[in-house]
XYZ file of C-alpha atoms in Angstrom:
435
model
C 25.948 25.751 7.105
C 22.954 23.481 8.568
C 24.519 20.163 9.475
C 21.790 17.591 8.767
C 24.109 14.923 9.695
C 26.003 14.504 13.171
C 28.838 12.470 14.165
C 28.810 12.349 18.087
C 31.477 11.902 20.618
C 31.403 8.140 20.671
C 32.852 8.330 16.733
C 36.124 6.057 16.909
C 37.389 7.057 13.635
C 37.215 3.774 11.941
C 36.088 5.155 8.498
C 33.344 3.065 7.625
C 30.936 5.939 6.962
C 33.663 7.574 4.741
C 33.635 4.629 2.374
C 30.208 3.751 2.578
C 29.049 7.392 1.743
C 27.613 7.527 -1.845
C 28.122 11.193 -1.968
C 31.746 10.768 -1.373
C 31.957 7.881 -4.110
C 30.464 10.387 -6.393
C 33.056 12.886 -5.696
C 36.092 10.251 -5.830
C 36.855 10.429 -2.166
C 39.181 7.523 -1.176
C 39.179 5.581 1.991
C 41.977 7.645 3.744
C 38.813 10.208 4.150
C 40.187 13.309 2.714
C 38.901 15.388 0.092
C 37.926 14.055 -3.313
C 40.006 15.356 -6.598
C 37.330 18.064 -7.047
C 38.015 19.318 -3.506
C 34.461 18.023 -2.176
C 33.324 15.511 0.269
C 30.222 14.707 2.666
C 32.208 13.075 5.454
C 35.725 13.204 5.826
C 38.538 11.901 8.753
C 39.731 14.692 10.752
C 41.943 14.421 14.367
C 41.037 10.892 14.394
C 37.229 10.988 13.757
C 34.687 11.148 11.422
C 33.536 14.779 10.324
C 30.607 15.925 8.196
C 31.893 18.263 5.748
C 29.511 19.395 2.973
C 25.722 19.443 3.004
C 25.350 19.798 -0.806
C 27.193 16.778 -1.438
C 25.255 14.731 1.441
C 22.276 12.537 -0.257
C 20.322 12.781 2.965
C 20.066 16.272 2.067
C 17.312 16.029 -0.410
C 15.212 13.744 1.005
C 16.512 10.831 -0.595
C 16.668 9.003 2.423
C 19.993 7.498 2.427
C 21.272 6.385 5.745
C 24.560 4.480 4.733
C 27.016 6.298 7.192
C 24.421 5.484 9.886
C 23.974 1.752 8.978
C 27.405 0.891 8.888
C 28.530 2.950 12.032
C 29.548 0.197 14.674
C 29.388 2.678 17.821
C 25.511 4.425 16.538
C 27.899 7.840 16.462
C 25.880 9.206 13.308
C 22.271 10.993 14.249
C 20.228 12.989 11.980
C 18.283 16.508 12.476
C 16.507 16.581 9.310
C 12.762 17.480 9.217
C 10.679 16.276 6.601
C 7.791 18.296 5.238
C 4.585 17.486 2.999
C 6.662 18.986 0.378
C 9.144 16.085 0.787
C 6.053 13.433 0.328
C 4.877 15.342 -2.836
C 8.336 15.687 -4.282
C 9.644 11.929 -3.597
C 6.316 9.978 -3.503
C 3.233 11.912 -5.176
C 5.174 13.541 -8.123
C 6.941 10.145 -9.051
C 3.748 8.242 -9.494
C 4.339 6.135 -6.447
C 1.345 7.251 -4.238
C -1.528 4.257 -3.963
C -4.070 6.570 -2.160
C -3.999 4.515 1.355
C -4.738 7.701 3.325
C -2.056 6.659 6.016
C -0.460 10.312 5.936
C -3.731 11.623 6.645
C -4.427 9.144 9.614
C -1.182 10.077 11.061
C -0.874 14.201 10.573
C -1.135 15.328 13.946
C -2.323 18.868 12.789
C -5.025 17.431 10.580
C -4.326 19.425 7.276
C -3.740 16.572 4.918
C -6.848 15.705 2.895
C -7.492 13.286 0.490
C -9.127 13.563 -2.948
C -7.454 11.021 -5.602
C -4.300 12.141 -3.628
C -3.192 13.717 -0.381
C -3.082 17.454 -0.533
C -2.391 20.120 1.975
C -5.256 21.991 3.588
C -3.334 24.474 6.140
C 0.497 25.435 7.491
C 2.580 22.201 7.333
C 4.908 21.995 10.472
C 7.313 19.829 9.203
C 6.840 17.044 11.519
C 7.431 14.502 9.145
C 4.701 12.052 10.088
C 3.339 11.739 6.490
C 6.295 10.715 4.929
C 7.884 8.334 7.587
C 4.630 6.329 7.514
C 4.239 6.375 4.061
C 4.780 2.758 2.840
C 5.975 4.247 -0.632
C 8.406 6.239 0.422
C 11.167 3.796 0.423
C 10.208 1.936 -2.682
C 13.527 -0.300 -3.166
C 11.723 -3.638 -2.052
C 14.001 -5.608 -4.552
C 16.923 -4.666 -2.431
C 14.978 -5.234 0.809
C 14.162 -8.550 0.180
C 16.069 -11.674 -1.609
C 14.327 -12.827 -4.813
C 13.831 -16.292 -3.594
C 11.862 -15.187 -0.622
C 9.637 -13.319 -3.020
C 9.162 -16.320 -5.177
C 8.771 -18.962 -2.353
C 6.049 -16.726 -0.788
C 4.649 -15.098 -3.883
C 0.870 -15.067 -2.768
C 2.228 -15.194 1.082
C 2.297 -17.033 3.603
C -1.083 -19.345 3.846
C -2.546 -21.477 6.605
C -5.231 -22.769 4.490
C -7.076 -21.766 1.461
C -10.133 -22.754 -0.423
C -12.867 -21.637 -2.755
C -15.860 -20.368 -0.765
C -19.455 -19.139 -1.592
C -21.680 -17.711 0.712
C -25.418 -19.150 1.854
C -26.339 -15.963 3.136
C -28.525 -13.725 0.940
C -26.832 -10.049 0.700
C -27.754 -8.056 -2.166
C -25.105 -7.177 -4.890
C -22.274 -9.429 -3.765
C -19.313 -10.304 -5.788
C -18.284 -13.829 -7.313
C -19.136 -15.990 -4.291
C -20.075 -12.902 -1.885
C -17.658 -14.461 0.969
C -16.887 -10.832 2.109
C -20.246 -9.841 3.168
C -20.930 -13.184 4.732
C -17.862 -13.075 6.701
C -18.659 -9.369 7.947
C -21.818 -10.449 8.974
C -20.600 -13.439 10.945
C -17.811 -11.058 12.851
C -20.258 -8.609 13.652
C -23.320 -10.749 14.834
C -20.817 -12.721 16.958
C -19.088 -9.774 18.321
C -15.574 -10.515 16.877
C -15.336 -6.618 15.951
C -17.458 -3.767 16.841
C -17.660 -1.860 13.457
C -16.022 -2.496 10.066
C -14.462 -0.087 7.669
C -15.747 -0.880 3.980
C -15.786 1.069 1.230
C -19.105 1.934 -0.680
C -20.215 3.988 -3.641
C -20.611 7.815 -3.254
C -24.027 9.015 -3.216
C -23.757 11.571 -5.685
C -21.083 10.207 -7.781
C -21.710 6.689 -8.835
C -18.781 4.224 -8.994
C -16.609 6.629 -6.927
C -15.143 4.985 -3.864
C -16.329 6.361 -0.450
C -15.073 4.818 2.897
C -17.325 4.488 5.779
C -17.513 2.867 9.416
C -20.631 0.512 10.066
C -21.595 -1.324 12.738
C -25.046 -2.253 11.347
C -25.284 -5.413 9.529
C -28.210 -4.388 7.492
C -26.008 -1.485 6.113
C -23.520 -4.378 4.699
C -24.807 -4.384 1.278
C -23.591 -0.944 0.742
C -20.156 -2.311 0.245
C -20.990 -5.263 -1.640
C -19.469 -5.689 -5.004
C -16.056 -4.464 -6.284
C -15.183 -0.891 -6.438
C -12.689 0.066 -8.932
C -11.823 3.540 -8.348
C -9.510 4.301 -4.886
C -10.893 4.387 -1.201
C -8.756 5.780 1.032
C -9.691 3.492 3.733
C -6.512 4.428 6.245
C -7.855 8.028 6.046
C -10.488 7.387 8.278
C -8.943 5.713 10.973
C -8.525 8.896 13.084
C -12.460 9.060 13.059
C -12.637 5.679 14.287
C -10.090 5.998 16.655
C -12.177 9.344 18.060
C -15.495 7.591 18.314
C -13.964 5.072 20.777
C -14.419 2.268 18.725
C -11.866 -0.623 20.070
C -12.432 -3.785 17.757
C -12.411 -2.945 14.123
C -12.559 -5.266 11.057
C -11.280 -3.326 7.734
C -11.657 -4.557 4.352
C -8.870 -3.279 1.930
C -6.520 -3.789 -0.972
C -2.765 -5.111 -0.772
C -1.808 -1.464 -0.646
C -3.931 -0.538 2.242
C -2.864 -3.321 3.957
C 0.833 -2.568 3.463
C 0.019 0.769 4.628
C -1.409 -0.426 7.833
C 1.429 -2.724 8.650
C 3.585 0.570 8.411
C 1.442 2.208 11.164
C 2.130 -0.947 13.114
C 5.721 -0.357 12.921
C 5.792 3.289 13.627
C 8.220 4.324 16.404
C 5.835 6.932 17.279
C 3.907 6.099 20.418
C 1.060 7.880 19.489
C 0.475 6.267 16.305
C -1.415 3.400 17.753
C -4.198 2.979 14.985
C -3.096 -0.677 14.586
C -4.181 -1.808 17.737
C -7.715 -1.019 16.867
C -7.747 -3.570 14.207
C -9.118 -7.016 15.305
C -9.600 -8.432 11.613
C -7.809 -7.276 8.405
C -9.605 -8.609 5.294
C -7.176 -8.063 1.926
C -8.725 -8.230 -1.396
C -6.841 -9.407 -4.387
C -5.803 -6.508 -6.524
C -4.227 -5.708 -10.156
C -5.063 -1.988 -9.717
C -7.639 0.807 -9.281
C -8.503 3.642 -12.210
C -8.696 7.361 -11.821
C -11.996 8.068 -11.108
C -12.751 10.507 -14.075
C -11.051 8.128 -16.617
C -13.260 5.136 -15.128
C -16.417 7.088 -15.672
C -15.502 8.486 -19.092
C -14.994 4.922 -20.126
C -18.419 3.598 -18.895
C -20.033 6.387 -20.248
C -19.055 5.577 -23.606
C -21.742 2.766 -23.226
C -23.919 3.623 -21.161
C -24.775 6.701 -18.824
C -23.432 5.792 -15.366
C -26.373 6.841 -13.389
C -28.034 3.555 -15.268
C -24.981 1.352 -14.164
C -26.016 -1.497 -11.537
C -22.861 -3.187 -11.501
C -19.289 -3.255 -12.767
C -17.081 -6.341 -12.813
C -13.904 -7.069 -14.497
C -13.145 -10.646 -15.864
C -10.909 -11.476 -18.308
C -9.956 -8.965 -21.050
C -13.498 -7.290 -20.326
C -15.001 -4.656 -18.177
C -18.689 -5.884 -17.757
C -20.837 -3.301 -17.110
C -24.637 -4.112 -16.025
C -27.493 -1.997 -16.842
C -31.004 -2.552 -16.559
C -30.215 -6.141 -16.578
C -28.262 -6.173 -19.438
C -24.397 -6.926 -19.426
C -22.099 -4.772 -21.865
C -18.604 -5.907 -22.490
C -16.281 -3.124 -22.640
C -12.693 -4.116 -23.645
C -10.496 -3.819 -20.485
C -7.675 -1.878 -22.369
C -9.653 0.889 -22.836
C -9.867 1.787 -18.834
C -6.287 0.588 -18.444
C -5.018 3.698 -19.633
C -6.479 5.360 -16.415
C -4.847 2.970 -14.271
C -3.596 4.649 -11.031
C 0.129 5.085 -11.445
C 0.743 4.068 -8.098
C -0.781 0.916 -8.772
C 2.247 -0.116 -11.096
C 4.890 0.155 -8.185
C 2.536 -2.265 -6.253
C 4.227 -5.914 -6.061
C 1.387 -7.484 -4.072
C -1.269 -9.189 -5.510
C -3.085 -10.975 -2.863
C -2.887 -8.823 0.069
C 0.054 -10.615 2.090
C -0.634 -8.373 5.140
C -3.739 -9.867 6.435
C -5.868 -12.178 8.437
C -7.964 -13.444 4.976
C -7.083 -12.629 1.439
C -9.999 -12.778 -0.781
C -10.480 -12.929 -4.347
C -11.585 -14.197 -7.616
C -8.462 -15.534 -9.268
C -8.012 -19.378 -8.975
C -11.666 -20.264 -8.249
C -14.635 -20.482 -10.598
C -17.155 -17.465 -11.123
C -19.732 -18.875 -8.396
C -17.117 -18.728 -5.513
C -14.592 -16.459 -3.902
C -10.781 -17.756 -3.354
C -10.220 -17.385 0.350
C -6.617 -17.345 1.698
C -6.391 -17.731 5.317
C -3.310 -16.472 6.781
C -3.718 -16.288 10.674
C -4.840 -18.452 13.844
C -8.122 -15.845 14.251
C -8.895 -16.342 10.439
C -8.877 -19.822 10.685
C -11.164 -20.086 13.666
C -13.569 -17.821 12.259
C -13.671 -19.908 8.894
C -14.214 -23.299 10.844
C -17.005 -21.735 12.767
C -18.739 -20.351 9.671
C -18.483 -24.031 7.959
C -19.773 -25.353 11.241
C -22.466 -22.829 11.100
C -23.460 -23.508 7.474
C -23.178 -20.176 6.322
C -20.630 -20.889 3.797
C -19.811 -23.757 1.447
C -16.036 -24.498 0.631
C -14.215 -26.706 -1.640
C -10.631 -27.111 -2.595
C -8.898 -25.053 -4.858
C -7.899 -26.869 -8.193
C -3.882 -26.805 -9.081
C -4.878 -24.874 -12.323
C -6.136 -22.423 -9.979
C -3.075 -22.031 -7.849
C -0.923 -22.061 -10.908
C -3.100 -19.249 -12.182
C -2.707 -17.168 -8.908
C 1.178 -17.649 -8.669
C 1.360 -16.486 -12.276
C -0.493 -13.483 -12.002
C 1.073 -12.565 -8.702
C 4.796 -12.747 -10.487
C 3.657 -11.040 -13.212
C 2.311 -8.034 -11.004
C 5.940 -8.319 -8.984
C 7.979 -8.562 -12.227
C 6.248 -5.546 -13.569
C 6.713 -3.414 -10.230
C 10.474 -4.165 -10.093
C 10.852 -3.210 -13.349
C 9.718 0.225 -12.649
C 11.845 0.249 -9.258
C 14.588 -0.189 -11.345
C 13.660 2.603 -13.941
C 13.251 4.938 -10.889
C 16.531 3.856 -9.422
C 18.219 4.588 -12.598
C 16.624 8.016 -13.010
C 17.641 9.222 -9.696
C 21.105 7.879 -9.664
C 21.467 9.839 -13.076
C 20.233 12.816 -11.547
C 22.237 12.765 -8.616
C 25.513 12.300 -10.679
C 24.516 15.028 -12.799
C 23.962 17.336 -9.768
C 26.961 16.149 -7.979
C 29.317 16.543 -10.772
C 28.264 20.487 -11.290
C 29.663 20.780 -7.456
């Protein structure tokens, strides 16, 4: 038997692990730590110490990530020797519809064999190092258990140092709403606050398909102007940025990508140091992105995609601009192509960012700007002093709308979490009763 849980000599035989073990619970093992009524147990007490007994009963063995025995051990006597492969990422994240497509797994893969399309895929032999799944922000999806509800309510749009509605006074073609993000990137590049920016553009041969690039050229910023409604895996390019020697990067991304970046920041692996390259995080408001083929098909129900100048979602419509004409397509037509991973996202307003920028809460001529860090506040003040932006307060009805939509997104995600958890528990109970 391949023991995936090890109990070291520091064990005092307290029995905490025996009681906490969900596998034992399903097998009816009592607190005395013997075998259950079915003659099965994952952990038992024997000769004054804990003993790992049955790999089939252990929930950890099927990569569900249970660490109850480890967490309740006062002596840190429980260790694991389990290796995770890309197949675990496929099983636990991708196949369950949780993958956001952030690209973090591609960035951390030491063998460079995880590639990105709409979803990650393997292009080579996996060594089961576990980097991909342990750095995936969607691997542990029970956020409702991790954070008390009142904490989420108190910071439903994240911690804010300052907020405003902002409009760029800088002319950059193709900008969305107030054009703040492009004006911000221009400012930080020209003032050497960052050396390069990671932005999402449209792919050359596939209009409206997102493509991630690194640029240090202010004159190329217009390529990233406007919203992109297909997925751009911005974290997947971090390894290229590191190998190019760029030290100070500004990154523009969605809430899931900012969350993925935070996951890299908390990595226990010393060789995963991408976060230290990031000098400025510009997060965007997001209610979800769409599978490219579905987005393309929806657009082409109205106009050939090669003739599209701009796509913009407002209210209940997807506005398609072509040859100066705005075509209003009902939003419900494209919502059926929403990425499944977006449904498990709890974050509307990019909480793990320095700046969070969106359109919700401000008039159409301005961008809503949430300032979350000291560096972001200083940059905004400098932009105001240099007269490159116009700012005004966000009206109370704008604040209320922002909070209402944030709560709605969180609630929908939590409902999905509960559904997944119920399904997992039922599957686990069914498999264990057969033992």
